[in-house]
Coordinates of C-alpha atoms in Angstrom, one line a residue:
X1 CA -9.1 44.2 21.8
X2 CA -5.5 44.5 20.7
X3 CA -3.5 44.2 24.1
X4 CA 0.3 44.6 24.1
X5 CA 2.3 42.3 26.2
X6 CA 3.3 43.7 29.7
X7 CA 7.1 44.5 30.0
X8 CA 7.7 42.8 33.3
X9 CA 11.2 44.6 33.7
X10 CA 9.1 48.0 33.7
X11 CA 6.5 46.7 36.1
X12 CA 9.4 45.3 38.5
X13 CA 11.0 48.5 38.7
X14 CA 8.0 50.5 39.3
X15 CA 6.8 48.4 41.9
X16 CA 10.3 48.5 43.7
X17 CA 10.2 52.2 43.4
X18 CA 6.7 52.6 44.9
X19 CA 7.8 50.2 47.9
X20 CA 10.9 52.4 48.4
X21 CA 8.8 55.3 48.5
X22 CA 6.1 54.1 50.7
X23 CA 9.1 53.2 53.0
X24 CA 10.7 56.7 53.0
X25 CA 7.1 58.6 53.8
X26 CA 6.4 56.0 56.5
X27 CA 9.9 57.1 57.9
X28 CA 9.5 61.0 57.2
X29 CA 5.8 60.6 58.6
X30 CA 7.0 58.8 61.7
X31 CA 9.9 61.5 62.2
X32 CA 7.9 64.6 61.1
X33 CA 4.5 64.2 62.0
X34 CA 4.8 61.9 64.9
X35 CA 8.1 62.7 66.6
X36 CA 9.8 59.9 66.4
X37 CA 13.5 60.0 67.1
X38 CA 15.7 59.1 63.8
X39 CA 18.6 60.6 63.7
X40 CA 19.8 58.7 61.0
X41 CA 17.0 59.8 58.6
X42 CA 18.2 63.2 57.4
X43 CA 20.8 63.2 55.0
X44 CA 23.3 60.3 54.0
X45 CA 22.2 57.2 52.1
X46 CA 18.4 58.0 53.2
X47 CA 18.6 61.0 50.8
X48 CA 20.2 59.3 48.0
X49 CA 17.7 56.2 48.2
X50 CA 14.6 58.8 48.1
X51 CA 16.4 60.7 45.3
X52 CA 17.3 57.5 43.2
X53 CA 13.6 56.0 43.7
X54 CA 11.9 59.2 42.8
X55 CA 14.2 60.0 39.7
X56 CA 14.0 56.2 38.6
X57 CA 10.0 56.6 39.2
X58 CA 9.8 59.8 37.2
X59 CA 11.9 58.5 34.5
X60 CA 10.0 55.3 34.4
X61 CA 6.7 57.4 33.8
X62 CA 8.4 59.3 30.9
X63 CA 9.7 56.2 29.2
X64 CA 6.1 54.0 29.6
X65 CA 4.2 57.5 28.6
X66 CA 4.3 56.2 25.1
X67 CA 3.2 52.9 25.9
X68 CA -0.1 53.8 27.0
X69 CA -3.3 53.9 24.8
X70 CA -4.7 57.2 26.1
X71 CA -2.1 59.5 27.6
X72 CA -4.6 62.4 27.5
X73 CA -6.8 60.7 30.1
X74 CA -3.7 59.0 32.1
X75 CA -2.1 62.2 32.3
X76 CA -5.6 64.1 33.6
X77 CA -5.8 61.2 36.2
X78 CA -2.4 61.3 37.4
X79 CA -2.4 65.4 37.8
X80 CA -6.0 64.9 39.4
X81 CA -4.5 62.6 42.1
X82 CA -1.7 65.1 42.5
X83 CA -4.4 67.8 43.3
X84 CA -6.1 65.4 45.5
X85 CA -3.0 64.5 47.3
X86 CA -2.5 68.5 47.6
X87 CA -6.0 69.3 49.0
X88 CA -6.0 66.5 51.5
X89 CA -2.8 67.3 52.7
X90 CA -3.8 71.2 53.1
X91 CA -6.9 70.1 55.0
X92 CA -5.4 67.5 57.3
X93 CA -1.8 69.1 57.8
X94 CA -1.3 72.5 56.2
X95 CA 2.1 72.9 58.1
X96 CA 3.2 70.0 56.0
X97 CA 0.9 70.3 53.0
X98 CA 2.1 68.9 49.6
X99 CA 1.8 71.7 47.2
X100 CA 3.4 70.2 44.3
X101 CA 4.3 66.4 44.6
X102 CA 5.7 63.9 42.4
X103 CA 2.1 63.0 40.9
X104 CA 1.5 66.3 40.0
X105 CA 4.6 66.7 38.2
X106 CA 4.2 63.6 36.3
X107 CA 0.4 64.5 35.5
X108 CA 1.6 67.8 34.1
X109 CA 4.5 66.4 32.1
X110 CA 2.2 63.7 30.6
X111 CA -0.2 66.7 29.5
X112 CA 2.5 68.7 28.2
X113 CA 3.9 65.7 26.3
X114 CA 0.5 65.0 24.7
X115 CA 0.8 68.6 23.2
X116 CA 4.4 68.5 22.0
X117 CA 4.8 64.7 21.2
X118 CA 4.4 65.2 17.4
X119 CA 7.2 67.9 17.7
X120 CA 9.5 65.6 19.8
X121 CA 9.1 62.8 17.5
X122 CA 11.6 64.8 15.1
X123 CA 14.4 65.2 17.7
X124 CA 17.4 62.5 18.1
X125 CA 16.8 60.9 21.2
X126 CA 20.1 61.6 22.6
X127 CA 19.6 65.3 22.5
X128 CA 16.3 64.7 24.7
X129 CA 18.3 62.4 27.0
X130 CA 21.2 65.2 27.6
X131 CA 18.2 67.9 28.0
X132 CA 16.4 65.7 30.4
X133 CA 19.5 65.4 32.6
X134 CA 20.6 69.1 32.4
X135 CA 17.0 69.7 33.6
X136 CA 17.1 67.4 36.4
X137 CA 20.6 68.8 37.5
X138 CA 19.2 72.3 37.3
X139 CA 15.9 71.5 39.2
X140 CA 17.0 68.8 42.0
X141 CA 17.4 71.3 44.8
X142 CA 14.1 73.1 43.8
X143 CA 12.4 71.2 47.0
X144 CA 14.8 73.5 49.0
X145 CA 14.3 76.8 47.2
X146 CA 17.4 76.7 44.8
X147 CA 17.9 76.5 41.0
X148 CA 21.4 75.0 40.8
X149 CA 24.3 73.3 38.8
X150 CA 26.1 71.7 41.9
X151 CA 28.8 73.9 43.1
X152 CA 28.9 75.6 39.9
X153 CA 26.1 77.8 40.3
X154 CA 23.3 78.3 42.8
X155 CA 20.4 80.6 42.9
X156 CA 17.7 81.0 45.5
X157 CA 14.2 80.7 44.4
X158 CA 11.4 82.4 46.3
X159 CA 8.7 80.0 47.7
X160 CA 5.7 80.7 46.6
X161 CA 3.6 79.1 49.4

């Protein structure tokens, strides 16, 4: 079997992101599900740490997509894991259900990439980078029901669920 060597800096970054996301969600659960008073939790540095960890995790998933052996299978697995999280949270805590989480996002992006990868290979990588940054800025507030470019423009988005 022909194995590529591991890229340890990517593994380390992924591991750090996972630890930060686990810590964030543990604190979120303590505050929002169990009523532990954590007045410092909302906003401020916690928001930026969560945003940085999630954004880095998503960017790493995109970067590492081309390094995998079977991206279609991996995309289906990650999307399926996201659907499982949605199902479990709908059953266990419907008022705080995760309808479209980071796993669903990454899995669906991997599946879309499987379809458009040949076309994307014709692009200049910098065009893709700029487009990715613009899409991030546009969709970063989607979880609070807005599409926006910061203070330049904002539009409320109706909630589906």
